Amino acid sequence: MEVYVDDMLVKSKEGDHLKELKRAFEIMRAYEMKLNPCKCTFRVRGGKFLGYMVSEKGIEANPEKI
């Protein structure tokens, strides 16, 4: 799990993802953290996070900002 201020990314190996999500939700519940459902995205292999492109290959610069 990567957290930066109010942005969060849960990453895992393919077979472990549901287990990692469950663990992330348990931690959030323990600390009374809430998620905005409108800002949540599930079941994606990559996307933009904090201005970078994150994928199964790793973290890369966002081509739109180069």
Tab-separated table of N, CA and C in Angstrom:
chain	number	residue	atom	x	y	z
A	1	MET	N	0.852	-1.162	0.000
A	1	MET	CA	0.000	0.000	0.000
A	1	MET	C	0.902	1.231	0.000
A	2	GLU	N	0.601	2.170	-0.859
A	2	GLU	CA	1.300	3.449	-0.921
A	2	GLU	C	0.293	4.529	-0.543
A	3	VAL	N	0.649	5.402	0.385
A	3	VAL	CA	-0.252	6.469	0.820
A	3	VAL	C	0.507	7.784	0.780
A	4	TYR	N	-0.150	8.808	0.227
A	4	TYR	CA	0.423	10.141	0.185
A	4	TYR	C	-0.694	11.135	0.449
A	5	VAL	N	-0.679	11.776	1.590
A	5	VAL	CA	-1.701	12.709	2.051
A	5	VAL	C	-3.072	12.056	1.949
A	6	ASP	N	-3.825	12.327	0.894
A	6	ASP	CA	-5.158	11.721	0.787
A	6	ASP	C	-5.292	10.832	-0.451
A	7	ASP	N	-4.182	10.375	-0.981
A	7	ASP	CA	-4.193	9.443	-2.112
A	7	ASP	C	-3.617	8.111	-1.649
A	8	MET	N	-4.207	7.028	-2.118
A	8	MET	CA	-3.759	5.708	-1.695
A	8	MET	C	-3.767	4.761	-2.879
A	9	LEU	N	-2.796	3.877	-2.910
A	9	LEU	CA	-2.676	2.876	-3.962
A	9	LEU	C	-2.390	1.537	-3.299
A	10	VAL	N	-3.219	0.541	-3.588
A	10	VAL	CA	-2.980	-0.811	-3.077
A	10	VAL	C	-2.488	-1.641	-4.246
A	11	LYS	N	-1.291	-2.180	-4.108
A	11	LYS	CA	-0.716	-2.975	-5.189
A	11	LYS	C	-0.378	-4.353	-4.646
A	12	SER	N	-0.360	-5.321	-5.540
A	12	SER	CA	-0.099	-6.694	-5.109
A	12	SER	C	0.223	-7.562	-6.306
A	13	LYS	N	0.659	-8.744	-6.003
A	13	LYS	CA	0.803	-9.748	-7.054
A	13	LYS	C	-0.607	-10.190	-7.430
A	14	GLU	N	-0.791	-10.629	-8.651
A	14	GLU	CA	-2.128	-10.900	-9.183
A	14	GLU	C	-2.981	-11.784	-8.274
A	15	GLY	N	-2.440	-12.883	-7.790
A	15	GLY	CA	-3.230	-13.809	-6.980
A	15	GLY	C	-3.517	-13.334	-5.577
A	16	ASP	N	-2.788	-12.309	-5.102
A	16	ASP	CA	-2.927	-11.846	-3.724
A	16	ASP	C	-3.756	-10.579	-3.584
A	17	HIS	N	-4.310	-10.074	-4.654
A	17	HIS	CA	-4.908	-8.743	-4.600
A	17	HIS	C	-6.085	-8.652	-3.636
A	18	LEU	N	-6.986	-9.603	-3.653
A	18	LEU	CA	-8.126	-9.531	-2.737
A	18	LEU	C	-7.659	-9.581	-1.287
A	19	LYS	N	-6.648	-10.378	-1.016
A	19	LYS	CA	-6.085	-10.461	0.333
A	19	LYS	C	-5.488	-9.114	0.747
A	20	GLU	N	-4.775	-8.465	-0.166
A	20	GLU	CA	-4.173	-7.161	0.127
A	20	GLU	C	-5.237	-6.079	0.301
A	21	LEU	N	-6.297	-6.122	-0.507
A	21	LEU	CA	-7.389	-5.155	-0.335
A	21	LEU	C	-8.055	-5.334	1.022
A	22	LYS	N	-8.299	-6.572	1.398
A	22	LYS	CA	-8.921	-6.847	2.698
A	22	LYS	C	-8.052	-6.290	3.819
A	23	ARG	N	-6.750	-6.510	3.727
A	23	ARG	CA	-5.822	-5.996	4.741
A	23	ARG	C	-5.855	-4.467	4.778
A	24	ALA	N	-5.879	-3.830	3.612
A	24	ALA	CA	-5.940	-2.366	3.550
A	24	ALA	C	-7.225	-1.852	4.192
A	25	PHE	N	-8.355	-2.498	3.906
A	25	PHE	CA	-9.630	-2.081	4.498
A	25	PHE	C	-9.624	-2.277	6.011
A	26	GLU	N	-8.997	-3.342	6.489
A	26	GLU	CA	-8.902	-3.575	7.936
A	26	GLU	C	-8.089	-2.474	8.613
A	27	ILE	N	-6.992	-2.073	7.991
A	27	ILE	CA	-6.170	-0.994	8.543
A	27	ILE	C	-6.951	0.310	8.556
A	28	MET	N	-7.642	0.616	7.447
A	28	MET	CA	-8.432	1.847	7.384
A	28	MET	C	-9.528	1.841	8.442
A	29	ARG	N	-10.180	0.712	8.623
A	29	ARG	CA	-11.232	0.600	9.633
A	29	ARG	C	-10.648	0.831	11.030
A	30	ALA	N	-9.484	0.245	11.321
A	30	ALA	CA	-8.860	0.390	12.637
A	30	ALA	C	-8.539	1.854	12.955
A	31	TYR	N	-8.186	2.623	11.934
A	31	TYR	CA	-7.847	4.035	12.122
A	31	TYR	C	-9.002	4.969	11.756
A	32	GLU	N	-10.183	4.396	11.562
A	32	GLU	CA	-11.402	5.148	11.228
A	32	GLU	C	-11.215	6.035	10.002
A	33	MET	N	-10.491	5.525	9.021
A	33	MET	CA	-10.309	6.242	7.760
A	33	MET	C	-11.480	5.936	6.836
A	34	LYS	N	-11.862	6.899	6.051
A	34	LYS	CA	-12.978	6.730	5.123
A	34	LYS	C	-12.496	6.973	3.697
A	35	LEU	N	-13.130	6.292	2.752
A	35	LEU	CA	-12.831	6.477	1.333
A	35	LEU	C	-13.988	7.193	0.657
A	36	ASN	N	-13.685	7.964	-0.358
A	36	ASN	CA	-14.712	8.584	-1.182
A	36	ASN	C	-14.984	7.626	-2.341
A	37	PRO	N	-16.151	6.967	-2.360
A	37	PRO	CA	-16.432	5.986	-3.415
A	37	PRO	C	-16.319	6.559	-4.828
A	38	CYS	N	-16.595	7.845	-4.993
A	38	CYS	CA	-16.506	8.460	-6.323
A	38	CYS	C	-15.064	8.533	-6.827
A	39	LYS	N	-14.103	8.499	-5.910
A	39	LYS	CA	-12.698	8.588	-6.298
A	39	LYS	C	-12.005	7.229	-6.316
A	40	CYS	N	-12.731	6.165	-6.005
A	40	CYS	CA	-12.131	4.825	-5.943
A	40	CYS	C	-12.195	4.133	-7.301
A	41	THR	N	-11.130	3.431	-7.635
A	41	THR	CA	-11.077	2.625	-8.849
A	41	THR	C	-10.505	1.273	-8.472
A	42	PHE	N	-11.184	0.215	-8.876
A	42	PHE	CA	-10.749	-1.134	-8.540
A	42	PHE	C	-10.505	-1.938	-9.811
A	43	ARG	N	-9.696	-2.976	-9.679
A	43	ARG	CA	-9.446	-3.945	-10.741
A	43	ARG	C	-8.805	-3.318	-11.981
A	44	VAL	N	-7.792	-2.504	-11.762
A	44	VAL	CA	-7.041	-1.939	-12.884
A	44	VAL	C	-5.596	-2.430	-12.813
A	45	ARG	N	-4.964	-2.537	-13.947
A	45	ARG	CA	-3.572	-2.999	-13.995
A	45	ARG	C	-2.588	-1.841	-13.978
A	46	GLY	N	-3.085	-0.620	-14.119
A	46	GLY	CA	-2.204	0.537	-14.100
A	46	GLY	C	-2.994	1.814	-14.267
A	47	GLY	N	-2.310	2.938	-14.083
A	47	GLY	CA	-2.951	4.226	-14.252
A	47	GLY	C	-2.080	5.330	-13.687
A	48	LYS	N	-2.629	6.539	-13.624
A	48	LYS	CA	-1.902	7.688	-13.099
A	48	LYS	C	-2.027	7.717	-11.581
A	49	PHE	N	-0.907	7.987	-10.924
A	49	PHE	CA	-0.897	8.144	-9.476
A	49	PHE	C	0.156	9.184	-9.132
A	50	LEU	N	-0.279	10.290	-8.542
A	50	LEU	CA	0.617	11.389	-8.157
A	50	LEU	C	1.458	11.897	-9.320
A	51	GLY	N	0.869	11.929	-10.504
A	51	GLY	CA	1.558	12.455	-11.676
A	51	GLY	C	2.454	11.467	-12.394
A	52	TYR	N	2.487	10.235	-11.937
A	52	TYR	CA	3.301	9.192	-12.569
A	52	TYR	C	2.399	8.105	-13.123
A	53	MET	N	2.934	7.326	-14.043
A	53	MET	CA	2.215	6.174	-14.575
A	53	MET	C	2.678	4.948	-13.787
A	54	VAL	N	1.739	4.264	-13.170
A	54	VAL	CA	2.048	3.078	-12.375
A	54	VAL	C	1.445	1.879	-13.086
A	55	SER	N	2.244	0.843	-13.287
A	55	SER	CA	1.751	-0.369	-13.947
A	55	SER	C	2.484	-1.568	-13.379
A	56	GLU	N	2.177	-2.737	-13.926
A	56	GLU	CA	2.867	-3.942	-13.469
A	56	GLU	C	4.349	-3.906	-13.831
A	57	LYS	N	4.728	-3.009	-14.753
A	57	LYS	CA	6.141	-2.839	-15.117
A	57	LYS	C	6.887	-1.962	-14.113
A	58	GLY	N	6.155	-1.177	-13.336
A	58	GLY	CA	6.771	-0.285	-12.356
A	58	GLY	C	6.226	1.124	-12.483
A	59	ILE	N	7.022	2.092	-12.066
A	59	ILE	CA	6.629	3.500	-12.094
A	59	ILE	C	7.405	4.194	-13.204
A	60	GLU	N	6.676	4.948	-14.031
A	60	GLU	CA	7.284	5.659	-15.152
A	60	GLU	C	6.787	7.094	-15.161
A	61	ALA	N	7.519	7.957	-15.822
A	61	ALA	CA	7.086	9.342	-15.991
A	61	ALA	C	5.814	9.374	-16.829
A	62	ASN	N	4.945	10.309	-16.527
A	62	ASN	CA	3.723	10.495	-17.295
A	62	ASN	C	4.098	11.139	-18.630
A	63	PRO	N	3.846	10.467	-19.767
A	63	PRO	CA	4.233	11.022	-21.070
A	63	PRO	C	3.587	12.373	-21.371
A	64	GLU	N	2.447	12.672	-20.755
A	64	GLU	CA	1.790	13.961	-20.974
A	64	GLU	C	2.591	15.110	-20.367
A	65	LYS	N	3.481	14.807	-19.422
A	65	LYS	CA	4.243	15.852	-18.740
A	65	LYS	C	5.686	15.942	-19.211
A	66	ILE	N	6.029	15.158	-20.218
A	66	ILE	CA	7.404	15.191	-20.743
A	66	ILE	C	7.475	16.167	-21.896
